[in-house]
Amino acid sequence: MILFPAIDLKDGECVRLKLGDMEQATVYNTDPGAQARAFEEQGFEWLHVVDLNGAFAGESVNGAAVEAILKATKNPVQLGGGIRTLAHIEGWLDKGLARVILGTVAVRDPELVKEACRLFPGKIAVGIDAKGGKVAVEGWAEASSLGVIELAKKFEGAGVAAVIYTDIDRDGVLAGINWNSTIDLAEAVSIPVIASGGLASIADIVRMTMPDAQRLEGAISGRALYDGRIDPAEALAILSGELKPEPALFEEDRP
């Protein structure tokens, strides 16, 4: 089970948004490379990066910041936001990314995603961001008519490395991950699922260790790490089995 620390990039800085609103951004670090290094030193083994400006613009905007991150850490990095062509994908993989996350293009052009999986096996993830149960695109600015599971099933057997599922209604507000929807998705497809949006406390980390969550590849944490609500050493020890959490942290099975 992997805990992915998140670096969301806006105007070259590490920020967190509230409910996906670019006008509600909190800056946590002005040096993305230093933040990537800090996460590696804390013991994390992966890094999740999103080019927020790129998601709205439809092309990479924070390229310099992403390259600084790649130079600063030895950890594998997955990147999403504005990557919508095979040339963009190849360009970023050539720079050293471990995975490229395709979101809007997965809705607009699923055949491109399948072709990318064929050309770059193991390197393509699909980002599914949902609001009210429907998939959102263009940096969460537009809603589609597609359901989450309906979209994910389009990529069964295509070689997608992971589906990153974000509940926009919980993102950046520390409301807790939407475990019901996330686990329902994981049970509906064979593609590994990564939970995103709302991870709030050690209780969510403990929730990741429960039997019905074992289908997940992991979860992404942003604000809770930056705000100190989650201690990295404690979280990683719980996920590795080195630390047994307090019984009080085991809340009802599927909150």
PDB file of C-alpha atoms in Angstrom:
ATOM      1  CA  MET A   1       0.000   0.000   0.000  1.00  0.00           C
ATOM      2  CA  ILE A   2       1.598   3.263  -1.157  1.00  0.00           C
ATOM      3  CA  LEU A   3       1.078   6.680   0.387  1.00  0.00           C
ATOM      4  CA  PHE A   4       1.724   9.248  -2.346  1.00  0.00           C
ATOM      5  CA  PRO A   5       2.586  12.747  -1.079  1.00  0.00           C
ATOM      6  CA  ALA A   6       1.204  15.386  -3.439  1.00  0.00           C
ATOM      7  CA  ILE A   7       2.811  18.444  -4.949  1.00  0.00           C
ATOM      8  CA  ASP A   8       0.242  20.580  -6.740  1.00  0.00           C
ATOM      9  CA  LEU A   9       1.866  23.288  -8.847  1.00  0.00           C
ATOM     10  CA  LYS A  10       0.350  26.721  -9.462  1.00  0.00           C
ATOM     11  CA  ASP A  11       2.505  29.491 -10.899  1.00  0.00           C
ATOM     12  CA  GLY A  12       5.653  27.523 -10.037  1.00  0.00           C
ATOM     13  CA  GLU A  13       4.758  27.085  -6.354  1.00  0.00           C
ATOM     14  CA  CYS A  14       3.498  24.165  -4.242  1.00  0.00           C
ATOM     15  CA  VAL A  15      -0.122  24.842  -3.319  1.00  0.00           C
ATOM     16  CA  ARG A  16      -3.291  23.101  -2.211  1.00  0.00           C
ATOM     17  CA  LEU A  17      -6.681  24.061  -3.585  1.00  0.00           C
ATOM     18  CA  LYS A  18      -9.982  23.949  -1.770  1.00  0.00           C
ATOM     19  CA  LEU A  19     -12.647  22.005  -3.721  1.00  0.00           C
ATOM     20  CA  GLY A  20     -10.579  22.361  -6.889  1.00  0.00           C
ATOM     21  CA  ASP A  21     -10.992  26.156  -6.950  1.00  0.00           C
ATOM     22  CA  MET A  22      -7.905  27.956  -8.325  1.00  0.00           C
ATOM     23  CA  GLU A  23      -8.996  31.078  -6.456  1.00  0.00           C
ATOM     24  CA  GLN A  24      -8.796  29.191  -3.157  1.00  0.00           C
ATOM     25  CA  ALA A  25      -5.116  28.227  -3.207  1.00  0.00           C
ATOM     26  CA  THR A  26      -2.824  28.062  -0.186  1.00  0.00           C
ATOM     27  CA  VAL A  27       0.923  28.267  -0.900  1.00  0.00           C
ATOM     28  CA  TYR A  28       2.908  25.746   1.141  1.00  0.00           C
ATOM     29  CA  ASN A  29       6.337  25.978  -0.460  1.00  0.00           C
ATOM     30  CA  THR A  30       7.817  28.266  -3.094  1.00  0.00           C
ATOM     31  CA  ASP A  31      10.530  25.689  -3.948  1.00  0.00           C
ATOM     32  CA  PRO A  32       9.039  22.513  -5.485  1.00  0.00           C
ATOM     33  CA  GLY A  33      12.439  20.807  -5.675  1.00  0.00           C
ATOM     34  CA  ALA A  34      13.030  21.330  -1.961  1.00  0.00           C
ATOM     35  CA  GLN A  35       9.570  19.953  -1.195  1.00  0.00           C
ATOM     36  CA  ALA A  36      10.243  16.852  -3.288  1.00  0.00           C
ATOM     37  CA  ARG A  37      13.532  16.333  -1.448  1.00  0.00           C
ATOM     38  CA  ALA A  38      11.802  16.730   1.916  1.00  0.00           C
ATOM     39  CA  PHE A  39       9.230  14.076   1.073  1.00  0.00           C
ATOM     40  CA  GLU A  40      11.986  11.653   0.043  1.00  0.00           C
ATOM     41  CA  GLU A  41      13.868  12.313   3.288  1.00  0.00           C
ATOM     42  CA  GLN A  42      10.677  11.595   5.258  1.00  0.00           C
ATOM     43  CA  GLY A  43      10.643   8.091   3.794  1.00  0.00           C
ATOM     44  CA  PHE A  44       8.077   8.342   1.010  1.00  0.00           C
ATOM     45  CA  GLU A  45       8.840   6.192  -2.027  1.00  0.00           C
ATOM     46  CA  TRP A  46       6.670   7.854  -4.686  1.00  0.00           C
ATOM     47  CA  LEU A  47       5.618  11.405  -5.558  1.00  0.00           C
ATOM     48  CA  HIS A  48       2.347  12.612  -7.084  1.00  0.00           C
ATOM     49  CA  VAL A  49       2.606  15.909  -9.003  1.00  0.00           C
ATOM     50  CA  VAL A  50      -0.148  17.922 -10.677  1.00  0.00           C
ATOM     51  CA  ASP A  51       0.345  20.908 -12.988  1.00  0.00           C
ATOM     52  CA  LEU A  52      -2.786  22.830 -12.014  1.00  0.00           C
ATOM     53  CA  ASN A  53      -2.257  25.625 -14.533  1.00  0.00           C
ATOM     54  CA  GLY A  54      -1.665  22.991 -17.190  1.00  0.00           C
ATOM     55  CA  ALA A  55      -4.936  21.234 -16.392  1.00  0.00           C
ATOM     56  CA  PHE A  56      -6.831  24.405 -17.277  1.00  0.00           C
ATOM     57  CA  ALA A  57      -4.609  25.444 -20.191  1.00  0.00           C
ATOM     58  CA  GLY A  58      -4.525  22.025 -21.838  1.00  0.00           C
ATOM     59  CA  GLU A  59      -0.735  22.032 -22.043  1.00  0.00           C
ATOM     60  CA  SER A  60       2.197  21.915 -19.641  1.00  0.00           C
ATOM     61  CA  VAL A  61       2.672  25.253 -17.866  1.00  0.00           C
ATOM     62  CA  ASN A  62       4.818  24.404 -14.834  1.00  0.00           C
ATOM     63  CA  GLY A  63       7.428  22.477 -16.795  1.00  0.00           C
ATOM     64  CA  ALA A  64      10.409  24.140 -15.111  1.00  0.00           C
ATOM     65  CA  ALA A  65       9.049  23.288 -11.666  1.00  0.00           C
ATOM     66  CA  VAL A  66       8.441  19.664 -12.673  1.00  0.00           C
ATOM     67  CA  GLU A  67      11.980  19.369 -14.031  1.00  0.00           C
ATOM     68  CA  ALA A  68      13.321  20.812 -10.762  1.00  0.00           C
ATOM     69  CA  ILE A  69      11.393  18.108  -8.889  1.00  0.00           C
ATOM     70  CA  LEU A  70      12.799  15.361 -11.118  1.00  0.00           C
ATOM     71  CA  LYS A  71      16.337  16.614 -10.462  1.00  0.00           C
ATOM     72  CA  ALA A  72      15.751  16.889  -6.709  1.00  0.00           C
ATOM     73  CA  THR A  73      14.467  13.373  -5.965  1.00  0.00           C
ATOM     74  CA  LYS A  74      15.387   9.812  -6.812  1.00  0.00           C
ATOM     75  CA  ASN A  75      11.808   8.712  -6.141  1.00  0.00           C
ATOM     76  CA  PRO A  76       9.557   7.799  -9.059  1.00  0.00           C
ATOM     77  CA  VAL A  77       7.235  10.667 -10.001  1.00  0.00           C
ATOM     78  CA  GLN A  78       3.783  10.554 -11.585  1.00  0.00           C
ATOM     79  CA  LEU A  79       2.528  13.738 -13.256  1.00  0.00           C
ATOM     80  CA  GLY A  80      -0.874  14.925 -14.402  1.00  0.00           C
ATOM     81  CA  GLY A  81      -2.313  18.174 -15.707  1.00  0.00           C
ATOM     82  CA  GLY A  82      -2.502  19.309 -19.328  1.00  0.00           C
ATOM     83  CA  ILE A  83      -0.900  16.230 -20.904  1.00  0.00           C
ATOM     84  CA  ARG A  84      -3.117  15.500 -23.878  1.00  0.00           C
ATOM     85  CA  THR A  85      -1.013  14.308 -26.818  1.00  0.00           C
ATOM     86  CA  LEU A  86       1.315  11.400 -27.518  1.00  0.00           C
ATOM     87  CA  ALA A  87       4.121  13.921 -28.069  1.00  0.00           C
ATOM     88  CA  HIS A  88       3.532  15.429 -24.615  1.00  0.00           C
ATOM     89  CA  ILE A  89       3.537  11.969 -23.061  1.00  0.00           C
ATOM     90  CA  GLU A  90       6.742  10.889 -24.781  1.00  0.00           C
ATOM     91  CA  GLY A  91       8.429  14.183 -23.940  1.00  0.00           C
ATOM     92  CA  TRP A  92       7.738  13.850 -20.223  1.00  0.00           C
ATOM     93  CA  LEU A  93       8.692  10.184 -20.068  1.00  0.00           C
ATOM     94  CA  ASP A  94      11.962  11.047 -21.785  1.00  0.00           C
ATOM     95  CA  LYS A  95      12.622  13.567 -18.996  1.00  0.00           C
ATOM     96  CA  GLY A  96      12.395  10.829 -16.405  1.00  0.00           C
ATOM     97  CA  LEU A  97       8.787  10.584 -15.260  1.00  0.00           C
ATOM     98  CA  ALA A  98       7.721   7.160 -14.029  1.00  0.00           C
ATOM     99  CA  ARG A  99       4.070   7.692 -14.991  1.00  0.00           C
ATOM    100  CA  VAL A 100       1.983  10.160 -16.929  1.00  0.00           C
ATOM    101  CA  ILE A 101      -1.583  10.734 -15.724  1.00  0.00           C
ATOM    102  CA  LEU A 102      -4.206  11.345 -18.414  1.00  0.00           C
ATOM    103  CA  GLY A 103      -7.461  12.947 -17.306  1.00  0.00           C
ATOM    104  CA  THR A 104      -9.404  15.127 -19.737  1.00  0.00           C
ATOM    105  CA  VAL A 105      -8.071  13.224 -22.754  1.00  0.00           C
ATOM    106  CA  ALA A 106      -9.344   9.967 -21.218  1.00  0.00           C
ATOM    107  CA  VAL A 107     -12.860  11.357 -21.632  1.00  0.00           C
ATOM    108  CA  ARG A 108     -12.325  13.183 -24.923  1.00  0.00           C
ATOM    109  CA  ASP A 109     -10.185  10.576 -26.710  1.00  0.00           C
ATOM    110  CA  PRO A 110     -10.025   7.184 -24.966  1.00  0.00           C
ATOM    111  CA  GLU A 111      -8.363   5.650 -28.043  1.00  0.00           C
ATOM    112  CA  LEU A 112      -5.352   7.933 -27.515  1.00  0.00           C
ATOM    113  CA  VAL A 113      -5.036   6.588 -23.975  1.00  0.00           C
ATOM    114  CA  LYS A 114      -5.119   3.012 -25.248  1.00  0.00           C
ATOM    115  CA  GLU A 115      -2.488   3.823 -27.867  1.00  0.00           C
ATOM    116  CA  ALA A 116      -0.317   5.444 -25.193  1.00  0.00           C
ATOM    117  CA  CYS A 117      -0.588   2.300 -23.070  1.00  0.00           C
ATOM    118  CA  ARG A 118       0.553   0.247 -26.063  1.00  0.00           C
ATOM    119  CA  LEU A 119       3.501   2.542 -26.807  1.00  0.00           C
ATOM    120  CA  PHE A 120       4.544   3.111 -23.196  1.00  0.00           C
ATOM    121  CA  PRO A 121       3.593  -0.015 -21.216  1.00  0.00           C
ATOM    122  CA  GLY A 122       3.314   0.482 -17.472  1.00  0.00           C
ATOM    123  CA  LYS A 123       3.752   4.242 -17.796  1.00  0.00           C
ATOM    124  CA  ILE A 124       0.171   5.471 -18.235  1.00  0.00           C
ATOM    125  CA  ALA A 125      -2.317   6.194 -15.455  1.00  0.00           C
ATOM    126  CA  VAL A 126      -5.847   7.529 -15.892  1.00  0.00           C
ATOM    127  CA  GLY A 127      -7.061  10.305 -13.630  1.00  0.00           C
ATOM    128  CA  ILE A 128     -10.799  10.209 -12.946  1.00  0.00           C
ATOM    129  CA  ASP A 129     -12.038  13.275 -11.094  1.00  0.00           C
ATOM    130  CA  ALA A 130     -15.691  13.242 -10.082  1.00  0.00           C
ATOM    131  CA  LYS A 131     -18.185  15.733  -8.750  1.00  0.00           C
ATOM    132  CA  GLY A 132     -21.577  14.424  -7.681  1.00  0.00           C
ATOM    133  CA  GLY A 133     -20.658  11.040  -9.146  1.00  0.00           C
ATOM    134  CA  LYS A 134     -19.999  12.412 -12.658  1.00  0.00           C
ATOM    135  CA  VAL A 135     -16.595  12.805 -14.280  1.00  0.00           C
ATOM    136  CA  ALA A 136     -15.230  16.359 -14.481  1.00  0.00           C
ATOM    137  CA  VAL A 137     -12.748  17.575 -17.099  1.00  0.00           C
ATOM    138  CA  GLU A 138     -10.696  20.647 -18.066  1.00  0.00           C
ATOM    139  CA  GLY A 139      -9.172  21.125 -14.636  1.00  0.00           C
ATOM    140  CA  TRP A 140     -12.483  20.212 -12.969  1.00  0.00           C
ATOM    141  CA  ALA A 141     -14.125  23.223 -14.626  1.00  0.00           C
ATOM    142  CA  GLU A 142     -16.552  21.186 -16.746  1.00  0.00           C
ATOM    143  CA  ALA A 143     -18.820  18.270 -15.893  1.00  0.00           C
ATOM    144  CA  SER A 144     -19.384  15.384 -18.294  1.00  0.00           C
ATOM    145  CA  SER A 145     -22.279  12.940 -18.418  1.00  0.00           C
ATOM    146  CA  LEU A 146     -19.999   9.966 -17.766  1.00  0.00           C
ATOM    147  CA  GLY A 147     -20.119   7.952 -14.560  1.00  0.00           C
ATOM    148  CA  VAL A 148     -16.866   7.032 -12.823  1.00  0.00           C
ATOM    149  CA  ILE A 149     -17.144   3.259 -13.248  1.00  0.00           C
ATOM    150  CA  GLU A 150     -18.423   3.673 -16.820  1.00  0.00           C
ATOM    151  CA  LEU A 151     -15.268   5.580 -17.752  1.00  0.00           C
ATOM    152  CA  ALA A 152     -12.890   3.255 -15.925  1.00  0.00           C
ATOM    153  CA  LYS A 153     -14.330   0.199 -17.662  1.00  0.00           C
ATOM    154  CA  LYS A 154     -13.432   1.686 -21.055  1.00  0.00           C
ATOM    155  CA  PHE A 155      -9.792   0.955 -20.201  1.00  0.00           C
ATOM    156  CA  GLU A 156     -10.098  -2.616 -18.941  1.00  0.00           C
ATOM    157  CA  GLY A 157      -7.462  -4.706 -20.653  1.00  0.00           C
ATOM    158  CA  ALA A 158      -5.734  -1.678 -22.200  1.00  0.00           C
ATOM    159  CA  GLY A 159      -2.712  -1.818 -19.908  1.00  0.00           C
ATOM    160  CA  VAL A 160      -3.474   1.217 -17.733  1.00  0.00           C
ATOM    161  CA  ALA A 161      -1.077   1.138 -14.778  1.00  0.00           C
ATOM    162  CA  ALA A 162      -3.521   2.749 -12.325  1.00  0.00           C
ATOM    163  CA  VAL A 163      -6.709   4.763 -12.008  1.00  0.00           C
ATOM    164  CA  ILE A 164      -6.394   7.784  -9.722  1.00  0.00           C
ATOM    165  CA  TYR A 165      -9.863   8.566  -8.415  1.00  0.00           C
ATOM    166  CA  THR A 166     -10.521  11.981  -6.876  1.00  0.00           C
ATOM    167  CA  ASP A 167     -13.747  13.051  -5.210  1.00  0.00           C
ATOM    168  CA  ILE A 168     -13.689  16.797  -5.911  1.00  0.00           C
ATOM    169  CA  ASP A 169     -16.288  17.491  -3.229  1.00  0.00           C
ATOM    170  CA  ARG A 170     -13.762  16.325  -0.629  1.00  0.00           C
ATOM    171  CA  ASP A 171     -10.524  17.594  -2.119  1.00  0.00           C
ATOM    172  CA  GLY A 172      -8.565  20.001   0.044  1.00  0.00           C
ATOM    173  CA  VAL A 173     -11.159  20.206   2.819  1.00  0.00           C
ATOM    174  CA  LEU A 174      -9.931  17.341   5.040  1.00  0.00           C
ATOM    175  CA  ALA A 175     -13.338  15.658   4.980  1.00  0.00           C
ATOM    176  CA  GLY A 176     -11.934  12.137   4.720  1.00  0.00           C
ATOM    177  CA  ILE A 177     -11.654  10.002   1.602  1.00  0.00           C
ATOM    178  CA  ASN A 178     -14.892   8.834   0.002  1.00  0.00           C
ATOM    179  CA  TRP A 179     -14.213   5.191   0.806  1.00  0.00           C
ATOM    180  CA  ASN A 180     -17.559   3.888  -0.431  1.00  0.00           C
ATOM    181  CA  SER A 181     -17.139   5.221  -3.978  1.00  0.00           C
ATOM    182  CA  THR A 182     -13.418   4.438  -4.098  1.00  0.00           C
ATOM    183  CA  ILE A 183     -13.821   0.829  -3.021  1.00  0.00           C
ATOM    184  CA  ASP A 184     -16.836   0.365  -5.291  1.00  0.00           C
ATOM    185  CA  LEU A 185     -14.624   1.470  -8.197  1.00  0.00           C
ATOM    186  CA  ALA A 186     -11.778  -0.828  -7.149  1.00  0.00           C
ATOM    187  CA  GLU A 187     -14.193  -3.759  -6.998  1.00  0.00           C
ATOM    188  CA  ALA A 188     -15.676  -2.941 -10.424  1.00  0.00           C
ATOM    189  CA  VAL A 189     -12.411  -2.965 -12.417  1.00  0.00           C
ATOM    190  CA  SER A 190      -9.206  -4.971 -12.456  1.00  0.00           C
ATOM    191  CA  ILE A 191      -7.047  -1.839 -12.845  1.00  0.00           C
ATOM    192  CA  PRO A 192      -5.295  -0.797  -9.592  1.00  0.00           C
ATOM    193  CA  VAL A 193      -7.035   2.206  -7.991  1.00  0.00           C
ATOM    194  CA  ILE A 194      -5.400   5.052  -6.062  1.00  0.00           C
ATOM    195  CA  ALA A 195      -7.645   7.042  -3.710  1.00  0.00           C
ATOM    196  CA  SER A 196      -7.425  10.831  -3.772  1.00  0.00           C
ATOM    197  CA  GLY A 197      -9.284  13.748  -2.259  1.00  0.00           C
ATOM    198  CA  GLY A 198      -9.948  14.429   1.402  1.00  0.00           C
ATOM    199  CA  LEU A 199      -7.410  12.248   3.225  1.00  0.00           C
ATOM    200  CA  ALA A 200      -7.554  13.913   6.616  1.00  0.00           C
ATOM    201  CA  SER A 201      -5.958  11.992   9.452  1.00  0.00           C
ATOM    202  CA  ILE A 202      -4.269   8.851  10.715  1.00  0.00           C
ATOM    203  CA  ALA A 203      -7.766   7.314  10.828  1.00  0.00           C
ATOM    204  CA  ASP A 204      -7.755   7.410   7.010  1.00  0.00           C
ATOM    205  CA  ILE A 205      -4.341   5.730   6.984  1.00  0.00           C
ATOM    206  CA  VAL A 206      -5.693   2.992   9.244  1.00  0.00           C
ATOM    207  CA  ARG A 207      -8.710   2.658   6.945  1.00  0.00           C
ATOM    208  CA  MET A 208      -6.290   1.819   4.129  1.00  0.00           C
ATOM    209  CA  THR A 209      -5.166  -1.288   6.022  1.00  0.00           C
ATOM    210  CA  MET A 210      -8.651  -2.807   6.323  1.00  0.00           C
ATOM    211  CA  PRO A 211      -9.477  -5.897   4.242  1.00  0.00           C
ATOM    212  CA  ASP A 212     -11.863  -4.258   1.756  1.00  0.00           C
ATOM    213  CA  ALA A 213      -9.267  -1.569   0.969  1.00  0.00           C
ATOM    214  CA  GLN A 214      -6.570  -4.060   0.064  1.00  0.00           C
ATOM    215  CA  ARG A 215      -7.515  -3.887  -3.614  1.00  0.00           C
ATOM    216  CA  LEU A 216      -6.246  -0.305  -3.674  1.00  0.00           C
ATOM    217  CA  GLU A 217      -2.708   0.516  -4.760  1.00  0.00           C
ATOM    218  CA  GLY A 218      -2.646   3.362  -2.249  1.00  0.00           C
ATOM    219  CA  ALA A 219      -3.815   6.883  -1.535  1.00  0.00           C
ATOM    220  CA  ILE A 220      -2.668  10.446  -2.126  1.00  0.00           C
ATOM    221  CA  SER A 221      -2.199  12.945   0.693  1.00  0.00           C
ATOM    222  CA  GLY A 222      -1.742  16.675   0.340  1.00  0.00           C
ATOM    223  CA  ARG A 223      -3.070  19.174   2.866  1.00  0.00           C
ATOM    224  CA  ALA A 224      -3.004  16.748   5.817  1.00  0.00           C
ATOM    225  CA  LEU A 225       0.746  16.274   5.347  1.00  0.00           C
ATOM    226  CA  TYR A 226       1.465  19.971   4.850  1.00  0.00           C
ATOM    227  CA  ASP A 227      -0.644  20.943   7.877  1.00  0.00           C
ATOM    228  CA  GLY A 228       0.958  18.334  10.111  1.00  0.00           C
ATOM    229  CA  ARG A 229      -2.281  16.409  10.678  1.00  0.00           C
ATOM    230  CA  ILE A 230      -0.508  13.265   9.550  1.00  0.00           C
ATOM    231  CA  ASP A 231       2.942  12.345  10.852  1.00  0.00           C
ATOM    232  CA  PRO A 232       4.826  10.766   7.932  1.00  0.00           C
ATOM    233  CA  ALA A 233       6.796   8.317  10.085  1.00  0.00           C
ATOM    234  CA  GLU A 234       3.662   7.104  11.869  1.00  0.00           C
ATOM    235  CA  ALA A 235       1.665   6.795   8.647  1.00  0.00           C
ATOM    236  CA  LEU A 236       4.373   4.849   6.830  1.00  0.00           C
ATOM    237  CA  ALA A 237       4.911   2.566   9.836  1.00  0.00           C
ATOM    238  CA  ILE A 238       1.188   1.740   9.964  1.00  0.00           C
ATOM    239  CA  LEU A 239       1.065   0.956   6.244  1.00  0.00           C
ATOM    240  CA  SER A 240       4.160  -1.257   6.443  1.00  0.00           C
ATOM    241  CA  GLY A 241       2.744  -3.143   9.426  1.00  0.00           C
ATOM    242  CA  GLU A 242       5.563  -2.019  11.712  1.00  0.00           C
ATOM    243  CA  LEU A 243       3.161  -0.078  13.925  1.00  0.00           C
ATOM    244  CA  LYS A 244      -0.180  -1.320  15.199  1.00  0.00           C
ATOM    245  CA  PRO A 245      -2.593   1.619  15.468  1.00  0.00           C
ATOM    246  CA  GLU A 246      -4.680   2.404  18.518  1.00  0.00           C
ATOM    247  CA  PRO A 247      -8.022   0.509  18.488  1.00  0.00           C
ATOM    248  CA  ALA A 248      -9.867   3.830  18.743  1.00  0.00           C
ATOM    249  CA  LEU A 249      -8.692   4.664  15.229  1.00  0.00           C
ATOM    250  CA  PHE A 250     -10.694   1.783  13.762  1.00  0.00           C
ATOM    251  CA  GLU A 251     -13.876   3.595  12.926  1.00  0.00           C
ATOM    252  CA  GLU A 252     -16.922   1.976  11.317  1.00  0.00           C
ATOM    253  CA  ASP A 253     -15.965  -0.277   8.434  1.00  0.00           C
ATOM    254  CA  ARG A 254     -17.050   1.908   5.537  1.00  0.00           C
ATOM    255  CA  PRO A 255     -17.512   5.547   6.603  1.00  0.00           C
TER     256      PRO A 255
END
